[in-house]
Coordinates of C-alpha atoms in Angstrom, one line a residue:
X842 CA -26.7 -47.1 6.7
X843 CA -30.4 -46.9 7.1
X844 CA -32.8 -43.9 7.7
X845 CA -36.4 -44.1 8.9
X846 CA -37.2 -40.8 7.0
X847 CA -36.6 -41.1 3.2
X848 CA -36.2 -37.3 2.9
X849 CA -33.4 -37.3 5.5
X850 CA -31.8 -40.2 3.8
X851 CA -31.7 -38.4 0.4
X852 CA -30.3 -35.3 2.1
X853 CA -27.6 -37.3 3.8
X854 CA -26.6 -38.9 0.6
X855 CA -26.5 -35.6 -1.2
X856 CA -24.3 -34.1 1.5
X857 CA -21.9 -37.1 1.3
X858 CA -21.6 -36.7 -2.5
X859 CA -21.1 -32.9 -2.3
X860 CA -24.3 -32.3 -4.2
X861 CA -25.6 -29.7 -1.7
X862 CA -23.6 -26.5 -1.5
X863 CA -23.3 -24.7 1.7
X864 CA -25.7 -21.9 2.3
X865 CA -24.8 -18.7 0.4
X866 CA -23.7 -15.7 2.5
X867 CA -26.7 -13.6 3.3
X868 CA -27.2 -10.0 2.1
X869 CA -26.9 -7.4 4.8
X870 CA -27.2 -3.6 5.3
X871 CA -30.2 -1.4 5.9
X872 CA -32.4 -3.1 8.5
X873 CA -30.4 -6.4 8.3
X874 CA -27.4 -6.6 10.6
X875 CA -24.1 -7.9 9.1
X876 CA -22.3 -11.0 10.2
X877 CA -19.1 -12.7 9.1
X878 CA -19.1 -13.6 5.4
X879 CA -22.1 -11.4 4.5
X880 CA -22.4 -9.3 1.3
X881 CA -23.1 -5.7 2.1
X882 CA -25.7 -4.4 -0.5
X883 CA -27.2 -1.5 1.5
X884 CA -25.7 1.2 3.8
X885 CA -24.6 -0.5 7.0
X886 CA -23.4 0.8 10.4
X887 CA -21.9 -1.9 12.6
X888 CA -23.3 -2.1 16.2
X889 CA -20.7 -4.4 17.5
X890 CA -17.4 -6.2 16.7
X891 CA -17.5 -9.1 14.3
X892 CA -15.5 -12.3 14.5
X893 CA -13.3 -14.1 14.7
X894 CA -14.4 -14.9 11.2
X895 CA -13.2 -18.2 9.8
X896 CA -13.4 -16.9 6.2
X897 CA -13.7 -13.4 4.8
X898 CA -15.2 -10.7 7.0
X899 CA -17.5 -8.6 4.9
X900 CA -17.9 -8.3 1.1
X901 CA -19.0 -4.9 -0.1
X902 CA -20.9 -5.7 -3.3
X903 CA -22.8 -2.5 -4.1
X904 CA -22.0 1.3 -4.1
X905 CA -22.9 1.8 -0.5
X906 CA -21.3 3.1 2.7
X907 CA -20.0 0.6 5.3
X908 CA -19.4 2.4 8.6
X909 CA -17.9 0.3 11.3
X910 CA -18.3 3.1 13.8
X911 CA -14.9 2.1 15.3
X912 CA -15.8 -1.6 15.7
X913 CA -13.3 -4.4 14.9
X914 CA -13.7 -7.1 12.2
X915 CA -11.3 -9.9 13.2
X916 CA -10.2 -13.0 11.3
X917 CA -8.7 -16.2 12.8
X918 CA -5.3 -15.8 11.2
X919 CA -5.7 -18.9 8.9
X920 CA -5.4 -19.1 5.1
X921 CA -9.2 -19.2 4.8
X922 CA -9.5 -15.8 6.4
X923 CA -8.6 -14.1 3.1
X924 CA -10.1 -10.7 3.3
X925 CA -11.3 -8.6 6.2
X926 CA -13.3 -6.2 4.0
X927 CA -13.4 -7.0 0.3
X928 CA -14.7 -4.4 -2.2
X929 CA -15.4 -6.9 -5.0
X930 CA -15.6 -5.3 -8.5
X931 CA -17.8 -2.5 -7.1
X932 CA -17.8 1.2 -8.1
X933 CA -18.5 4.1 -5.7
X934 CA -18.5 2.3 -2.4
X935 CA -17.0 3.7 0.9
X936 CA -15.6 1.9 3.9
X937 CA -14.9 4.0 7.0
X938 CA -14.0 3.8 10.7
X939 CA -13.2 0.1 10.6
X940 CA -10.6 -1.8 12.6
X941 CA -9.5 -4.9 10.7
X942 CA -7.1 -7.6 11.9
X943 CA -5.9 -11.2 11.5
X944 CA -6.7 -11.7 7.8
X945 CA -4.5 -12.3 4.8
X946 CA -5.6 -9.0 3.4
X947 CA -7.1 -6.5 5.8
X948 CA -8.9 -4.3 3.3
X949 CA -8.9 -5.2 -0.4
X950 CA -10.3 -3.4 -3.5
X951 CA -10.4 -5.8 -6.5
X952 CA -11.6 -4.3 -9.8
X953 CA -14.1 -1.6 -10.0
X954 CA -13.2 2.1 -9.3
X955 CA -13.9 5.3 -7.4
X956 CA -14.1 3.7 -4.0
X957 CA -13.0 5.3 -0.8
X958 CA -11.3 3.9 2.3
X959 CA -11.2 6.5 5.1
X960 CA -10.4 6.6 8.8
X961 CA -9.7 2.8 9.0
X962 CA -7.1 0.9 11.0
X963 CA -5.6 -2.2 9.4
X964 CA -3.2 -4.1 11.7
X965 CA -1.7 -7.5 12.3
X966 CA -2.8 -8.9 8.9
X967 CA -0.4 -10.2 6.2
X968 CA -1.1 -7.1 4.0
X969 CA -2.8 -4.1 5.4
X970 CA -4.5 -2.7 2.3
X971 CA -4.4 -4.2 -1.2
X972 CA -5.5 -2.7 -4.5
X973 CA -5.7 -5.3 -7.3
X974 CA -7.5 -6.4 -10.4
X975 CA -6.9 -3.3 -12.4
X976 CA -8.9 -1.1 -10.0
X977 CA -8.6 2.6 -10.5
X978 CA -9.5 6.1 -9.2
X979 CA -9.9 5.0 -5.6
X980 CA -9.0 7.2 -2.6
X981 CA -7.2 6.0 0.6
X982 CA -7.4 8.8 3.2
X983 CA -6.6 9.1 6.8
X984 CA -6.0 5.4 7.4
X985 CA -3.6 3.9 10.0
X986 CA -1.9 0.8 8.5
X987 CA 0.5 -0.7 11.0
X988 CA 2.2 -3.9 12.2
X989 CA 1.3 -6.1 9.2
X990 CA 3.4 -9.1 8.6
X991 CA 4.4 -8.2 5.0
X992 CA 3.3 -5.0 3.4
X993 CA 1.3 -2.0 4.6
X994 CA -0.3 -0.7 1.4
X995 CA 0.1 -2.6 -1.9
X996 CA -0.9 -1.3 -5.3
X997 CA -0.6 -3.9 -8.0
X998 CA -1.4 -2.8 -11.6
X999 CA -3.6 0.0 -10.2
X1000 CA -3.8 3.5 -11.6
X1001 CA -5.2 6.9 -10.9
X1002 CA -5.6 6.5 -7.2
X1003 CA -5.2 9.1 -4.4
X1004 CA -3.3 8.1 -1.3
X1005 CA -3.6 11.0 1.1
X1006 CA -2.9 11.7 4.7
X1007 CA -2.3 8.1 5.9
X1008 CA 0.1 6.9 8.5
X1009 CA 2.0 3.7 7.6
X1010 CA 4.2 2.3 10.3
X1011 CA 6.0 -0.8 11.5
X1012 CA 5.0 -3.0 8.6
X1013 CA 7.5 -5.8 8.2
X1014 CA 8.6 -5.3 4.6
X1015 CA 7.4 -2.2 2.7
X1016 CA 5.1 0.4 4.1
X1017 CA 3.9 1.5 0.7
X1018 CA 4.6 -0.6 -2.5
X1019 CA 3.7 0.5 -6.0
X1020 CA 4.1 -2.4 -8.5
X1021 CA 3.4 -1.7 -12.2
X1022 CA 1.1 1.1 -11.0
X1023 CA 0.8 4.4 -12.9
X1024 CA -0.6 7.9 -12.5
X1025 CA -1.3 7.8 -8.8
X1026 CA -1.2 10.8 -6.4
X1027 CA 0.5 10.2 -3.1
X1028 CA 0.5 13.1 -0.7
X1029 CA 0.9 14.1 3.0
X1030 CA 1.5 10.6 4.2
X1031 CA 3.8 9.6 7.1
X1032 CA 5.8 6.4 6.6
X1033 CA 8.1 5.1 9.2
X1034 CA 9.8 2.1 10.8
X1035 CA 9.3 -0.5 8.0
X1036 CA 12.0 -3.2 7.8
X1037 CA 12.9 -2.8 4.1
X1038 CA 11.4 0.3 2.4
X1039 CA 9.3 3.2 3.5
X1040 CA 8.1 3.7 -0.1
X1041 CA 9.0 1.2 -2.8
X1042 CA 8.3 2.0 -6.5
X1043 CA 8.9 -0.8 -9.0
X1044 CA 8.1 -0.8 -12.7
X1045 CA 5.8 2.2 -12.1
X1046 CA 5.4 5.4 -14.0
X1047 CA 4.1 8.9 -13.8
X1048 CA 3.2 8.8 -10.1
X1049 CA 3.3 12.1 -8.2
X1050 CA 4.5 12.2 -4.5
X1051 CA 3.9 15.4 -2.6
X1052 CA 4.9 16.4 1.0
X1053 CA 5.4 12.9 2.3
X1054 CA 7.4 12.2 5.4
X1055 CA 9.7 9.2 5.1
X1056 CA 11.7 7.9 8.1
X1057 CA 14.1 5.2 9.0
X1058 CA 14.2 3.2 5.7
X1059 CA 14.9 4.2 2.1
X1060 CA 12.7 5.5 -0.6
X1061 CA 13.4 3.1 -3.4
X1062 CA 12.8 3.2 -7.2
X1063 CA 13.7 0.0 -9.0
X1064 CA 13.4 -1.4 -12.5
X1065 CA 11.4 0.3 -15.2
X1066 CA 10.3 3.2 -12.9
X1067 CA 10.2 6.4 -15.0
X1068 CA 8.7 9.9 -14.9
X1069 CA 7.8 9.8 -11.3
X1070 CA 7.8 13.1 -9.4
X1071 CA 8.7 13.7 -5.8
X1072 CA 8.0 17.1 -4.4
X1073 CA 8.8 18.5 -0.9
X1074 CA 9.8 15.0 0.5
X1075 CA 11.2 14.9 4.0
X1076 CA 13.5 12.0 4.6
X1077 CA 15.1 11.2 7.9
X1078 CA 17.5 8.4 8.7
X1079 CA 17.8 7.3 5.0
X1080 CA 17.7 8.6 1.5
X1081 CA 16.8 7.7 -2.1
X1082 CA 17.9 4.4 -3.8
X1083 CA 17.4 4.2 -7.5
X1084 CA 18.5 0.8 -8.7
X1085 CA 18.4 -1.4 -11.8
X1086 CA 16.4 -4.6 -11.5
X1087 CA 16.7 -8.0 -13.3
X1088 CA 13.8 -10.3 -14.0
X1089 CA 12.8 -12.8 -16.7
X1090 CA 12.7 -10.1 -19.3
X1091 CA 16.2 -8.8 -18.5
X1092 CA 17.5 -5.7 -16.9
X1093 CA 15.5 -2.5 -16.5
X1094 CA 16.7 0.8 -15.2
X1095 CA 15.0 3.8 -13.4
X1096 CA 15.3 6.9 -15.5
X1097 CA 13.7 10.4 -16.0
X1098 CA 12.5 10.7 -12.4
X1099 CA 12.5 14.1 -10.8
X1100 CA 13.0 15.0 -7.1
X1101 CA 12.2 18.6 -6.1
X1102 CA 13.0 20.4 -2.8
X1103 CA 13.9 17.3 -0.8
X1104 CA 14.9 17.7 2.9
X1105 CA 17.3 14.9 3.9
X1106 CA 18.6 14.4 7.4
X1107 CA 20.6 12.0 9.6
X1108 CA 21.8 9.6 7.0
X1109 CA 25.2 8.6 5.5
X1110 CA 23.8 8.8 2.0
X1111 CA 21.3 11.0 0.3
X1112 CA 21.1 9.8 -3.3
X1113 CA 22.3 6.4 -4.5
X1114 CA 22.1 5.7 -8.3
X1115 CA 22.9 2.1 -9.2
X1116 CA 22.4 1.4 -12.9
X1117 CA 19.9 4.4 -12.9
X1118 CA 20.4 7.1 -15.4
X1119 CA 19.1 10.6 -16.3
X1120 CA 17.3 11.4 -13.1
X1121 CA 17.3 14.9 -11.6
X1122 CA 17.1 16.3 -8.0
X1123 CA 16.6 20.0 -7.8
X1124 CA 16.9 22.4 -4.8
X1125 CA 17.8 19.6 -2.3
X1126 CA 18.7 20.5 1.3
X1127 CA 20.7 18.3 3.7
X1128 CA 22.1 18.5 7.2
X1129 CA 25.6 17.8 5.7
X1130 CA 25.9 14.3 7.1
X1131 CA 25.8 12.5 3.8
X1132 CA 29.3 12.8 2.4
X1133 CA 29.4 12.5 -0.6
X1134 CA 25.7 13.3 -1.1
X1135 CA 25.6 11.2 -4.3
X1136 CA 27.0 7.8 -5.1
X1137 CA 27.1 6.3 -8.5
X1138 CA 27.6 2.7 -9.7
X1139 CA 27.0 0.7 -12.8
X1140 CA 24.6 -2.3 -12.8
X1141 CA 22.9 -4.4 -15.5
X1142 CA 25.1 -3.1 -18.2
X1143 CA 24.1 0.5 -17.5
X1144 CA 26.4 3.2 -16.2
X1145 CA 24.8 5.7 -13.7
X1146 CA 25.1 8.6 -16.1
X1147 CA 23.1 11.8 -16.5
X1148 CA 22.0 12.0 -12.9
X1149 CA 22.0 15.6 -11.7
X1150 CA 21.7 16.7 -8.1
X1151 CA 21.5 20.4 -7.1
X1152 CA 22.2 21.0 -3.4
X1153 CA 21.3 24.3 -1.9
X1154 CA 23.7 26.1 0.4
X1155 CA 21.1 26.3 3.2
X1156 CA 20.7 23.3 5.4
X1157 CA 17.8 21.1 6.4
X1158 CA 17.2 21.1 10.1
X1159 CA 13.4 21.1 10.3
X1160 CA 11.6 18.1 11.7
X1161 CA 7.9 17.8 10.8
X1162 CA 7.6 14.3 12.4

């Protein structure tokens, strides 16, 4: 190999040896338009769609507002297209009016706190919205999360979040999954047509669920899920499943969860306790189709004891969906 220009020769050798790193993603926002892979450090409003992006879409790296104004950020559906919009250890950022598709994670908040995702649509990703890295006190409001290949919204080890007024639909496994996540507030969401669970709560504690509409698949609590409160839940086509779970640390059992003023319709079962104990459902209404309304079974060395269900005489025939 020979080069007439010594500088070009040195550069070529460096590239072959991997000594020259690819150019860093540029900073965008303010007067600088954003492109695939950029880091958003000033308030930004997209003027057009982005993508298909071969890697991540945009990284929000400062407490700023990213407003997509209804534009789409698209990946290329490969493993390198990890995150559509990644809020990376930032506090106080907001992402709104974005359509995100064809990434491993559509929108991801990793670490940091007090961020807001509002009015976004996350679809045809692997996961729609993912909260990870111990992030806390975020708000997810008025988002549409649909048709994702695994989960709709996933909270992993995340606490103190507000999940309010979202529609979660047709996600392949769980529409909403709380894993080892505590003290979250989940209210006024509509969850329907998932393949496995409309809402899935595993090893999670002290979460409060208010006025949620759940259709077609069950609302499940598994493992060490305790002291969760469900208030004014509307369930249609399925009921509650509270079930013991075995992992490497042995069996754990849901207990001390409270369900208040449920309305349960068009299902053969309302409350199923399997290895779950000391849970209470007060002032529940049904349309009379689940007979018996409660089923009990032992699992993991634990009898399903102490589970009390109070059914009101009045029926449940309202349909808010």
